[in-house]
């Protein structure tokens, strides 16, 4: 296919363009051995500017027990600052490739060079089930294309025989024993071998327990295959929630708590105006919509869909860095807007996005006030903003505001004091480490800063009024690497959602 044809088809298909190649038939296969295995190899070239998704239709006859796919592509040297070749892969079955349809059978992105699907089993990232006759579609996702273009080779092998049976999926329970109404620690952005992670589910669970977590959420890129991979790994002490990291070309979103087996599509860009449709599907499946690492620096990580559909926002992802700093500042602006009655405020959460050792699970973790250790109770706590973020389970805090009439308000609550009434804001922190900096942030910015003693534990108080501070939130920071010379604070140790002050509270 000529370059002009590829670009023309991309323009016709829209921002998230789709190119469908000629069907691959096995009527005259490259090989038919005594075991009836047959394979076909497809090669091609994709120029710069190719569509986001290239479909290779495969005509699968009846009697196929397993379909196996391997692929490769060239990785030429490119000048510094120029994107090289990166190509993802996945597959849809005979039910079709309709956006949000039922045909999805798996996705491994760029994490694997081969996969196989049968009724009895499937490669992690893919869904076991019958290999029915009809037109299947292998999906190539040329994530980035070098100036020279991308040469690819795909080999499809069909193995014939008795189909076998598909084991019943066993999904994690919706609640664990817990401690009643309490603060629960969790990490809701995690990866295993079911996408581009290196840990097995068992290794992930072991790391979560070692980090002192009460719950985790499995959020593989663009697949639900891990939902049924945790059998026997949960317990009274650990709740495992099912989710997905919906990884589009214009940002990633954590679908936290979707019903097991629910597939959320990712094949669209911001200009396609489809995100609202799939945000609603996340909620219909019982999940929360949480944009992940909005200012992430990887290709496609920057969040371009706006925050109107969000239930919360991941302001801290893995080690706290400049991209997280930008997200915190952007999030704080939404609090200011909400304080003046312009829109709603979004709760802040933090997750590790851990993929492999030595990336820690639980750095950071979100600490949620919930009625019990259940999916719905934790979601209620996050949705309401009754949560805070810590770099580890060693860090603990309480944050409250008290007025002269003895009324108290905690994180995400409102203290309905008169505009000029004196309010005492109190942060009790422990386990933060010596020399850590405490900052109280308001709609005017940071108005009070102090340093913790050598013990790393203290109670810090500050007095204000609702007319002076529409809200107050707390930060605990490491010392700045330059000693504060540039005026930039150090990395985060802990971060709270706001306490609202005054007679009215934003929705």
CSV table of C-alpha atoms in Angstrom, one decimal:
chain,number,residue,atom,x,y,z
A,1,UNK,CA,0.0,0.0,0.0
A,2,UNK,CA,1.3,3.4,-0.9
A,3,UNK,CA,2.0,6.1,1.7
A,4,UNK,CA,-0.6,8.4,0.3
A,5,UNK,CA,-3.2,5.6,0.6
A,6,UNK,CA,-2.3,5.0,4.3
A,7,UNK,CA,-2.5,8.7,5.1
A,8,UNK,CA,-5.8,9.1,3.2
A,9,UNK,CA,-7.3,6.2,5.1
A,10,UNK,CA,-6.1,7.6,8.4
A,11,UNK,CA,-7.7,11.0,7.7
A,12,UNK,CA,-11.0,9.3,6.7
A,13,UNK,CA,-11.0,7.2,9.9
A,14,UNK,CA,-10.5,10.1,12.2
A,15,UNK,CA,-7.9,11.0,14.8
A,16,UNK,CA,-7.6,7.4,16.0
A,17,UNK,CA,-7.2,6.1,12.4
A,18,UNK,CA,-7.8,2.5,11.4
A,19,UNK,CA,-6.3,0.7,8.5
A,20,UNK,CA,-7.7,-2.8,7.5
A,21,UNK,CA,-5.4,-4.9,5.3
A,22,UNK,CA,-6.4,-7.6,2.9
A,23,UNK,CA,-7.7,-10.9,4.6
A,24,UNK,CA,-5.3,-13.7,5.3
A,25,UNK,CA,-6.7,-17.1,4.1
A,26,UNK,CA,-5.5,-20.5,5.1
A,27,UNK,CA,-6.9,-22.2,2.0
A,28,UNK,CA,-3.3,-22.5,0.8
A,29,UNK,CA,-1.3,-22.5,3.9
A,30,UNK,CA,2.5,-22.3,4.0
A,31,UNK,CA,2.7,-25.6,5.8
A,32,UNK,CA,0.3,-28.5,6.7
A,33,UNK,CA,2.2,-31.1,8.7
A,34,UNK,CA,0.9,-34.4,10.0
A,35,UNK,CA,-0.6,-32.7,13.0
A,36,UNK,CA,-2.4,-30.3,10.7
A,37,UNK,CA,-0.7,-27.2,12.0
A,38,UNK,CA,-0.8,-24.5,9.4
A,39,UNK,CA,0.9,-21.1,9.4
A,40,UNK,CA,1.0,-18.0,7.2
A,41,UNK,CA,3.5,-15.1,7.4
A,42,UNK,CA,2.5,-11.6,6.5
A,43,UNK,CA,5.0,-8.8,5.9
A,44,UNK,CA,4.5,-5.1,5.3
A,45,UNK,CA,5.7,-1.5,5.7
A,46,UNK,CA,4.1,1.3,7.6
A,47,UNK,CA,5.3,4.9,6.9
A,48,UNK,CA,5.3,7.8,9.4
A,49,UNK,CA,1.8,9.1,9.7
A,50,UNK,CA,0.2,5.6,9.7
A,51,UNK,CA,-3.1,5.1,11.5
A,52,UNK,CA,-3.1,4.2,15.2
A,53,UNK,CA,-4.4,0.7,14.5
A,54,UNK,CA,-3.7,-1.6,11.6
A,55,UNK,CA,-6.0,-4.7,11.4
A,56,UNK,CA,-4.9,-7.9,9.8
A,57,UNK,CA,-8.0,-10.0,9.1
A,58,UNK,CA,-7.4,-13.8,9.5
A,59,UNK,CA,-10.0,-16.2,8.1
A,60,UNK,CA,-10.1,-19.0,10.7
A,61,UNK,CA,-11.7,-22.2,9.5
A,62,UNK,CA,-13.6,-24.7,11.7
A,63,UNK,CA,-11.8,-27.3,13.7
A,64,UNK,CA,-9.1,-25.0,15.1
A,65,UNK,CA,-8.0,-25.8,18.6
A,66,UNK,CA,-5.5,-22.9,19.1
A,67,UNK,CA,-4.4,-19.8,17.3
A,68,UNK,CA,-0.8,-18.6,17.9
A,69,UNK,CA,0.7,-15.3,16.7
A,70,UNK,CA,4.2,-14.1,16.7
A,71,UNK,CA,5.5,-10.8,15.3
A,72,UNK,CA,8.6,-8.6,14.9
A,73,UNK,CA,9.5,-5.3,13.4
A,74,UNK,CA,12.6,-3.4,12.6
A,75,UNK,CA,14.2,-0.9,15.0
A,76,UNK,CA,16.5,1.4,13.0
A,77,UNK,CA,18.8,3.8,14.6
A,78,UNK,CA,17.3,7.3,14.6
A,79,UNK,CA,18.8,10.8,15.4
A,80,UNK,CA,18.7,12.0,19.0
A,81,UNK,CA,15.3,13.5,19.8
A,82,UNK,CA,13.5,11.5,17.1
A,83,UNK,CA,11.1,8.7,17.9
A,84,UNK,CA,12.0,5.2,16.8
A,85,UNK,CA,9.8,2.3,16.0
A,86,UNK,CA,7.5,0.9,18.7
A,87,UNK,CA,4.6,-1.4,17.7
A,88,UNK,CA,1.9,-3.0,20.0
A,89,UNK,CA,-0.2,-6.1,19.3
A,90,UNK,CA,-3.5,-7.6,20.3
A,91,UNK,CA,-6.3,-9.6,18.8
A,92,UNK,CA,-10.1,-9.6,18.3
A,93,UNK,CA,-12.1,-12.7,17.5
A,94,UNK,CA,-14.9,-13.4,15.0
A,95,UNK,CA,-17.3,-11.2,16.9
A,96,UNK,CA,-15.6,-8.2,15.3
A,97,UNK,CA,-13.6,-5.1,16.1
A,98,UNK,CA,-16.5,-2.7,16.8
A,99,UNK,CA,-15.4,0.0,19.3
A,100,UNK,CA,-16.6,-1.2,22.7
A,101,UNK,CA,-17.8,-4.5,21.2
A,102,UNK,CA,-17.6,-8.1,22.3
A,103,UNK,CA,-14.8,-9.3,20.1
A,104,UNK,CA,-11.8,-8.4,22.3
A,105,UNK,CA,-9.6,-11.4,23.1
A,106,UNK,CA,-6.4,-9.8,24.3
A,107,UNK,CA,-3.7,-7.2,24.2
A,108,UNK,CA,0.0,-7.3,25.2
A,109,UNK,CA,1.0,-4.0,23.8
A,110,UNK,CA,4.8,-4.1,23.2
A,111,UNK,CA,5.5,-6.5,26.1
A,112,UNK,CA,5.5,-9.8,24.1
A,113,UNK,CA,6.5,-11.0,20.7
A,114,UNK,CA,4.2,-13.9,20.7
A,115,UNK,CA,0.9,-15.2,22.2
A,116,UNK,CA,-1.5,-18.1,21.9
A,117,UNK,CA,-5.2,-18.6,22.6
A,118,UNK,CA,-7.2,-21.8,23.1
A,119,UNK,CA,-10.3,-22.8,24.9
A,120,UNK,CA,-8.3,-24.2,27.8
A,121,UNK,CA,-5.7,-21.5,28.3
A,122,UNK,CA,-4.2,-18.3,26.9
A,123,UNK,CA,-1.0,-16.3,27.2
A,124,UNK,CA,-1.2,-13.7,30.0
A,125,UNK,CA,-2.9,-10.6,28.6
A,126,UNK,CA,-5.2,-12.8,26.5
A,127,UNK,CA,-8.5,-14.5,27.2
A,128,UNK,CA,-9.0,-18.2,27.0
A,129,UNK,CA,-12.0,-19.4,25.1
A,130,UNK,CA,-13.1,-21.3,22.0
A,131,UNK,CA,-11.4,-20.5,18.7
A,132,UNK,CA,-14.5,-20.3,16.6
A,133,UNK,CA,-14.6,-20.1,12.8
A,134,UNK,CA,-14.8,-16.7,11.2
A,135,UNK,CA,-12.8,-13.6,10.6
A,136,UNK,CA,-10.4,-12.8,13.5
A,137,UNK,CA,-8.4,-9.6,13.5
A,138,UNK,CA,-4.8,-9.2,14.7
A,139,UNK,CA,-4.3,-5.6,15.7
A,140,UNK,CA,-1.0,-3.8,15.2
A,141,UNK,CA,-0.6,-0.5,17.0
A,142,UNK,CA,2.3,1.5,15.6
A,143,UNK,CA,2.8,3.6,18.7
A,144,UNK,CA,5.7,5.5,17.2
A,145,UNK,CA,7.2,5.2,13.7
A,146,UNK,CA,10.7,6.2,12.7
A,147,UNK,CA,11.3,8.5,9.7
A,148,UNK,CA,12.3,5.4,7.7
A,149,UNK,CA,9.0,3.8,8.4
A,150,UNK,CA,8.3,0.5,10.1
A,151,UNK,CA,8.7,-3.0,8.5
A,152,UNK,CA,6.8,-5.7,10.2
A,153,UNK,CA,6.4,-9.5,10.0
A,154,UNK,CA,3.4,-11.4,11.5
A,155,UNK,CA,3.2,-15.2,11.6
A,156,UNK,CA,-0.1,-16.8,12.4
A,157,UNK,CA,-0.3,-20.5,13.3
A,158,UNK,CA,-3.5,-22.5,13.5
A,159,UNK,CA,-3.4,-25.8,15.4
A,160,UNK,CA,-6.3,-28.2,14.8
A,161,UNK,CA,-7.8,-30.7,17.2
A,162,UNK,CA,-10.4,-31.2,19.9
A,163,UNK,CA,-11.3,-27.7,21.3
A,164,UNK,CA,-11.1,-28.6,25.0
A,165,UNK,CA,-13.1,-26.7,27.7
A,166,UNK,CA,-12.7,-23.3,29.2
A,167,UNK,CA,-12.2,-23.3,33.0
A,168,UNK,CA,-14.6,-21.2,35.0
A,169,UNK,CA,-13.0,-17.9,36.0
A,170,UNK,CA,-12.7,-17.4,39.8
A,171,UNK,CA,-12.7,-13.7,40.7
A,172,UNK,CA,-11.7,-12.0,43.9
A,173,UNK,CA,-14.4,-11.4,46.5
A,174,UNK,CA,-15.8,-7.9,46.9
A,175,UNK,CA,-14.9,-7.5,50.5
A,176,UNK,CA,-12.4,-8.7,53.1
A,177,UNK,CA,-12.7,-8.9,56.9
A,178,UNK,CA,-11.3,-5.5,57.6
A,179,UNK,CA,-11.6,-3.5,60.9
A,180,UNK,CA,-15.0,-1.9,60.5
A,181,UNK,CA,-14.9,1.9,59.9
A,182,UNK,CA,-11.2,2.7,59.6
A,183,UNK,CA,-8.4,4.1,57.5
A,184,UNK,CA,-7.3,1.5,54.9
A,185,UNK,CA,-4.2,1.7,52.8
A,186,UNK,CA,-4.1,0.7,49.2
A,187,UNK,CA,-2.3,0.9,45.9
A,188,UNK,CA,-4.7,1.0,42.9
A,189,UNK,CA,-2.3,1.2,39.9
A,190,UNK,CA,-0.3,-2.0,39.5
A,191,UNK,CA,0.9,-4.3,36.7
A,192,UNK,CA,1.9,-7.9,36.4
A,193,UNK,CA,2.9,-10.3,33.6
A,194,UNK,CA,-0.6,-9.8,32.3
A,195,UNK,CA,0.6,-6.6,30.6
A,196,UNK,CA,4.0,-5.0,30.7
A,197,UNK,CA,4.9,-5.9,34.3
A,198,UNK,CA,7.4,-8.6,35.4
A,199,UNK,CA,5.8,-9.8,38.7
A,200,UNK,CA,3.4,-12.7,38.7
A,201,UNK,CA,0.1,-12.1,40.6
A,202,UNK,CA,1.5,-14.1,43.5
A,203,UNK,CA,4.7,-11.9,43.6
A,204,UNK,CA,2.5,-8.7,43.5
A,205,UNK,CA,0.4,-9.9,46.4
A,206,UNK,CA,3.5,-10.7,48.4
A,207,UNK,CA,4.9,-7.3,47.8
A,208,UNK,CA,1.6,-5.6,48.7
A,209,UNK,CA,1.5,-7.5,52.1
A,210,UNK,CA,5.1,-6.6,52.7
A,211,UNK,CA,4.2,-2.9,52.1
A,212,UNK,CA,1.5,-3.0,54.8
A,213,UNK,CA,-1.4,-2.6,52.3
A,214,UNK,CA,-5.0,-3.5,53.0
A,215,UNK,CA,-6.1,-3.5,49.3
A,216,UNK,CA,-4.7,-3.4,45.8
A,217,UNK,CA,-6.3,-2.9,42.4
A,218,UNK,CA,-5.1,-4.9,39.4
A,219,UNK,CA,-4.9,-2.4,36.5
A,220,UNK,CA,-3.3,-4.0,33.4
A,221,UNK,CA,-3.0,-2.1,30.2
A,222,UNK,CA,-6.0,-2.6,28.0
A,223,UNK,CA,-6.9,-6.1,29.2
A,224,UNK,CA,-8.9,-7.9,31.8
A,225,UNK,CA,-7.0,-11.1,31.7
A,226,UNK,CA,-5.6,-10.7,35.3
A,227,UNK,CA,-9.1,-10.4,36.8
A,228,UNK,CA,-9.2,-14.2,37.2
A,229,UNK,CA,-5.5,-14.7,38.0
A,230,UNK,CA,-5.5,-14.1,41.7
A,231,UNK,CA,-7.4,-17.2,42.9
A,232,UNK,CA,-6.2,-18.2,46.3
A,233,UNK,CA,-4.1,-15.1,46.8
A,234,UNK,CA,-6.6,-12.9,48.7
A,235,UNK,CA,-7.4,-13.3,52.4
A,236,UNK,CA,-9.0,-11.6,55.4
A,237,UNK,CA,-6.0,-9.2,55.4
A,238,UNK,CA,-6.0,-8.2,51.7
A,239,UNK,CA,-8.8,-7.1,49.3
A,240,UNK,CA,-8.0,-7.4,45.6
A,241,UNK,CA,-10.1,-5.1,43.4
A,242,UNK,CA,-10.5,-5.6,39.6
A,243,UNK,CA,-9.7,-2.7,37.3
A,244,UNK,CA,-8.0,-1.7,34.0
A,245,UNK,CA,-5.5,1.0,33.0
A,246,UNK,CA,-7.3,2.2,29.8
A,247,UNK,CA,-4.2,3.3,27.8
A,248,UNK,CA,-5.2,5.6,24.9
A,249,UNK,CA,-2.9,7.7,22.7
A,250,UNK,CA,-3.9,10.8,24.6
A,251,UNK,CA,-3.6,9.7,28.2
A,252,UNK,CA,-4.2,6.8,30.6
A,253,UNK,CA,-7.2,6.3,33.0
A,254,UNK,CA,-7.5,3.9,35.9
A,255,UNK,CA,-10.9,2.2,35.8
A,256,UNK,CA,-10.9,1.4,39.5
A,257,UNK,CA,-13.4,-1.3,40.7
A,258,UNK,CA,-15.1,-2.3,37.4
A,259,UNK,CA,-17.0,-5.6,37.5
A,260,UNK,CA,-14.7,-8.6,36.8
A,261,UNK,CA,-14.3,-9.4,33.1
A,262,UNK,CA,-15.6,-5.9,32.0
A,263,UNK,CA,-13.5,-4.7,29.0
A,264,UNK,CA,-13.1,-0.9,28.6
A,265,UNK,CA,-12.0,0.1,25.1
A,266,UNK,CA,-9.0,2.4,24.5
A,267,UNK,CA,-9.0,2.9,20.7
A,268,UNK,CA,-9.7,6.6,20.5
A,269,UNK,CA,-8.1,10.0,20.8
A,270,UNK,CA,-9.3,13.2,22.5
A,271,UNK,CA,-10.4,14.6,19.1
A,272,UNK,CA,-12.7,11.6,18.6
A,273,UNK,CA,-15.0,12.8,21.4
A,274,UNK,CA,-15.6,9.3,22.6
A,275,UNK,CA,-14.1,9.4,26.1
A,276,UNK,CA,-17.4,10.4,27.7
A,277,UNK,CA,-19.0,7.2,26.3
A,278,UNK,CA,-16.4,5.0,27.9
A,279,UNK,CA,-16.2,7.0,31.2
A,280,UNK,CA,-19.9,6.2,31.5
A,281,UNK,CA,-19.2,2.5,30.8
A,282,UNK,CA,-16.7,2.5,33.6
A,283,UNK,CA,-19.3,3.8,36.0
A,284,UNK,CA,-22.0,1.5,34.7
A,285,UNK,CA,-19.6,-1.4,35.5
A,286,UNK,CA,-19.2,-0.1,39.0
A,287,UNK,CA,-15.9,1.7,38.6
A,288,UNK,CA,-14.3,5.0,39.3
A,289,UNK,CA,-12.8,7.2,36.5
A,290,UNK,CA,-9.3,8.3,37.6
A,291,UNK,CA,-6.9,10.0,35.1
A,292,UNK,CA,-3.4,8.5,35.7
A,293,UNK,CA,-0.1,10.5,35.8
A,294,UNK,CA,-1.7,13.4,33.8
A,295,UNK,CA,1.7,15.1,33.2
A,296,UNK,CA,3.6,11.9,32.6
A,297,UNK,CA,6.5,12.3,30.2
A,298,UNK,CA,6.1,9.1,28.1
A,299,UNK,CA,4.6,9.2,24.7
A,300,UNK,CA,0.8,9.1,25.0
A,301,UNK,CA,0.9,9.6,28.8
A,302,UNK,CA,-0.2,13.3,28.9
A,303,UNK,CA,-3.9,13.6,29.8
A,304,UNK,CA,-5.8,15.4,27.0
A,305,UNK,CA,-9.4,14.5,27.8
A,306,UNK,CA,-10.1,17.2,30.5
A,307,UNK,CA,-11.4,16.4,34.0
A,308,UNK,CA,-15.2,16.8,33.6
A,309,UNK,CA,-15.7,13.0,33.6
A,310,UNK,CA,-13.2,12.2,36.4
A,311,UNK,CA,-14.1,11.0,39.9
A,312,UNK,CA,-10.6,11.6,41.2
A,313,UNK,CA,-7.2,12.3,39.9
A,314,UNK,CA,-3.9,10.6,40.4
A,315,UNK,CA,-1.6,13.5,41.5
A,316,UNK,CA,1.3,11.3,42.6
A,317,UNK,CA,2.6,8.4,40.6
A,318,UNK,CA,5.6,6.4,41.8
A,319,UNK,CA,8.6,8.4,43.0
A,320,UNK,CA,7.5,12.0,43.3
A,321,UNK,CA,9.0,14.1,40.5
A,322,UNK,CA,8.5,17.2,38.4
A,323,UNK,CA,5.5,15.7,36.5
A,324,UNK,CA,3.8,15.0,39.9
A,325,UNK,CA,4.6,18.6,41.0
A,326,UNK,CA,2.9,19.9,37.9
A,327,UNK,CA,-0.1,17.7,38.6
A,328,UNK,CA,-0.4,18.8,42.2
A,329,UNK,CA,-0.4,22.5,41.1
A,330,UNK,CA,-3.0,21.8,38.4
A,331,UNK,CA,-5.2,19.9,40.9
A,332,UNK,CA,-4.8,22.8,43.5
A,333,UNK,CA,-6.2,25.2,40.8
A,334,UNK,CA,-9.3,23.0,40.6
A,335,UNK,CA,-9.7,23.5,44.4
A,336,UNK,CA,-9.4,27.3,44.0
A,337,UNK,CA,-12.0,27.2,41.2
A,338,UNK,CA,-14.4,25.2,43.3
A,339,UNK,CA,-13.9,27.5,46.3
A,340,UNK,CA,-15.2,30.4,44.1
A,341,UNK,CA,-18.1,28.3,42.9
A,342,UNK,CA,-16.7,27.5,39.5
A,343,UNK,CA,-17.0,23.8,39.0
A,344,UNK,CA,-16.4,20.9,41.4
A,345,UNK,CA,-13.3,19.7,43.2
A,346,UNK,CA,-11.6,16.4,42.4
A,347,UNK,CA,-10.2,14.3,45.2
A,348,UNK,CA,-6.5,13.5,44.9
A,349,UNK,CA,-5.1,9.9,45.0
A,350,UNK,CA,-1.6,8.4,44.6
A,351,UNK,CA,-0.4,5.0,43.4
A,352,UNK,CA,2.9,3.3,42.7
A,353,UNK,CA,2.3,2.2,39.0
A,354,UNK,CA,4.8,-0.5,40.0
A,355,UNK,CA,5.8,-2.9,37.2
A,356,UNK,CA,8.8,-4.9,38.5
A,357,UNK,CA,11.5,-5.0,41.1
A,358,UNK,CA,13.0,-2.8,42.4
A,359,UNK,CA,10.0,-0.5,41.9
A,360,UNK,CA,8.3,-0.5,45.3
A,361,UNK,CA,4.6,-1.4,45.6
A,362,UNK,CA,2.9,1.2,47.9
A,363,UNK,CA,5.1,4.1,46.9
A,364,UNK,CA,2.9,6.0,47.2
A,365,UNK,CA,-0.3,4.6,48.7
A,366,UNK,CA,-3.7,6.1,49.2
A,367,UNK,CA,-5.2,5.9,52.7
A,368,UNK,CA,-9.0,5.8,52.6
A,369,UNK,CA,-11.5,6.3,55.4
A,370,UNK,CA,-14.1,3.6,54.7
A,371,UNK,CA,-17.0,1.9,56.6
A,372,UNK,CA,-15.4,-1.5,55.9
A,373,UNK,CA,-12.8,-3.2,53.7
A,374,UNK,CA,-15.0,-3.6,50.6
A,375,UNK,CA,-14.9,-2.3,47.1
A,376,UNK,CA,-17.9,-0.1,47.4
A,377,UNK,CA,-16.9,1.4,50.7
A,378,UNK,CA,-13.4,2.2,49.5
A,379,UNK,CA,-14.9,3.8,46.3
A,380,UNK,CA,-17.2,5.9,48.5
A,381,UNK,CA,-14.3,7.1,50.5
A,382,UNK,CA,-12.2,8.0,47.4
A,383,UNK,CA,-15.2,9.6,45.6
A,384,UNK,CA,-15.9,11.8,48.6
A,385,UNK,CA,-12.2,12.7,49.0
A,386,UNK,CA,-11.9,11.2,52.5
A,387,UNK,CA,-8.4,10.0,51.7
A,388,UNK,CA,-4.7,11.1,51.9
A,389,UNK,CA,-1.5,9.9,50.3
A,390,UNK,CA,1.7,8.6,51.9
A,391,UNK,CA,5.0,7.4,50.6
A,392,UNK,CA,4.9,4.3,52.8
A,393,UNK,CA,2.9,2.6,55.6
A,394,UNK,CA,5.4,4.0,58.1
A,395,UNK,CA,3.9,7.5,57.7
A,396,UNK,CA,0.7,8.2,59.6
A,397,UNK,CA,-1.3,11.4,60.1
A,398,UNK,CA,-4.5,12.9,61.3
A,399,UNK,CA,-5.7,16.3,59.9
A,400,UNK,CA,-8.6,18.4,61.3
A,401,UNK,CA,-9.9,21.9,61.8
A,402,UNK,CA,-11.6,23.1,65.0
A,403,UNK,CA,-13.5,26.3,65.7
A,404,UNK,CA,-14.2,28.1,68.9
A,405,UNK,CA,-17.6,26.3,69.3
A,406,UNK,CA,-15.9,22.9,69.5
A,407,UNK,CA,-16.9,21.8,66.0
A,408,UNK,CA,-14.5,19.5,64.2
A,409,UNK,CA,-14.0,18.8,60.5
A,410,UNK,CA,-11.7,16.2,59.0
A,411,UNK,CA,-10.3,15.6,55.5
A,412,UNK,CA,-12.9,16.5,52.8
A,413,UNK,CA,-15.3,17.8,55.4
A,414,UNK,CA,-16.6,21.4,55.8
A,415,UNK,CA,-16.2,23.4,59.0
A,416,UNK,CA,-19.2,25.8,58.8
A,417,UNK,CA,-17.6,28.6,60.8
A,418,UNK,CA,-18.4,32.3,60.3
A,419,UNK,CA,-16.1,34.1,57.9
A,420,UNK,CA,-14.2,35.9,60.7
A,421,UNK,CA,-14.3,33.1,63.2
A,422,UNK,CA,-11.0,31.8,64.4
A,423,UNK,CA,-10.2,28.3,63.2
A,424,UNK,CA,-7.4,26.0,64.4
A,425,UNK,CA,-5.9,23.7,61.8
A,426,UNK,CA,-4.1,20.7,63.3
A,427,UNK,CA,-1.9,18.1,61.7
A,428,UNK,CA,-0.6,15.2,63.8
A,429,UNK,CA,2.1,13.3,61.8
A,430,UNK,CA,4.4,10.4,62.8
A,431,UNK,CA,6.9,8.3,61.0
A,432,UNK,CA,7.8,11.0,58.5
A,433,UNK,CA,11.5,11.2,59.4
A,434,UNK,CA,13.7,14.0,60.7
A,435,UNK,CA,13.9,17.4,59.0
A,436,UNK,CA,10.7,16.9,57.0
A,437,UNK,CA,8.8,20.1,56.1
A,438,UNK,CA,5.1,20.6,56.9
A,439,UNK,CA,3.2,23.0,54.7
A,440,UNK,CA,-0.4,24.2,55.0
A,441,UNK,CA,-1.7,25.2,51.6
A,442,UNK,CA,-4.8,27.3,51.0
A,443,UNK,CA,-6.5,29.0,48.0
A,444,UNK,CA,-3.9,31.7,48.4
A,445,UNK,CA,-1.0,29.2,48.3
A,446,UNK,CA,1.3,28.0,51.1
A,447,UNK,CA,0.6,30.2,54.2
A,448,UNK,CA,2.4,28.3,56.9
A,449,UNK,CA,5.5,26.2,56.9
A,450,UNK,CA,7.5,24.5,59.7
A,451,UNK,CA,10.0,21.7,60.1
A,452,UNK,CA,9.5,18.5,62.0
A,453,UNK,CA,11.8,17.6,64.9
A,454,UNK,CA,14.4,14.9,64.7
A,455,UNK,CA,11.8,12.3,65.7
A,456,UNK,CA,9.9,13.0,62.6
A,457,UNK,CA,6.7,13.1,64.6
A,458,UNK,CA,4.8,16.2,65.9
A,459,UNK,CA,1.5,18.0,66.1
A,460,UNK,CA,1.5,21.2,64.1
A,461,UNK,CA,-1.1,23.9,64.6
A,462,UNK,CA,-2.0,27.0,62.6
A,463,UNK,CA,-4.8,29.5,63.2
A,464,UNK,CA,-6.8,31.1,60.4
A,465,UNK,CA,-10.3,32.2,59.4
A,466,UNK,CA,-12.6,31.1,56.6
A,467,UNK,CA,-12.4,34.6,55.0
A,468,UNK,CA,-8.6,34.1,54.8
A,469,UNK,CA,-8.6,30.5,53.8
A,470,UNK,CA,-11.5,28.9,51.9
A,471,UNK,CA,-9.8,25.5,52.3
A,472,UNK,CA,-6.6,24.1,53.9
A,473,UNK,CA,-4.7,21.1,52.9
A,474,UNK,CA,-1.5,19.7,54.3
A,475,UNK,CA,1.8,18.5,52.7
A,476,UNK,CA,4.7,16.8,54.3
A,477,UNK,CA,7.9,17.2,52.2
A,478,UNK,CA,11.5,15.9,52.1
A,479,UNK,CA,14.1,18.7,52.3
A,480,UNK,CA,14.8,20.3,49.0
A,481,UNK,CA,18.0,18.9,47.3
A,482,UNK,CA,19.4,22.4,47.0
A,483,UNK,CA,18.5,23.4,50.6
A,484,UNK,CA,15.6,25.5,49.3
A,485,UNK,CA,17.8,28.0,47.4
A,486,UNK,CA,15.6,27.8,44.3
A,487,UNK,CA,12.4,28.0,46.3
A,488,UNK,CA,11.2,24.6,45.0
A,489,UNK,CA,10.0,22.3,47.7
A,490,UNK,CA,11.4,18.8,48.1
A,491,UNK,CA,9.7,15.5,47.1
A,492,UNK,CA,6.4,14.6,48.8
A,493,UNK,CA,6.2,12.5,52.0
A,494,UNK,CA,2.4,12.8,52.5
A,495,UNK,CA,-0.4,14.9,51.0
A,496,UNK,CA,-4.0,15.4,52.2
A,497,UNK,CA,-7.2,16.3,50.5
A,498,UNK,CA,-8.6,19.7,51.7
A,499,UNK,CA,-10.7,20.7,54.6
A,500,UNK,CA,-13.2,23.3,53.5
A,501,UNK,CA,-13.8,26.3,55.8
A,502,UNK,CA,-16.9,28.5,55.9
A,503,UNK,CA,-20.7,28.2,55.7
A,504,UNK,CA,-20.8,26.8,52.1
A,505,UNK,CA,-18.9,24.0,50.5
A,506,UNK,CA,-18.3,23.3,46.8
A,507,UNK,CA,-20.0,20.2,45.4
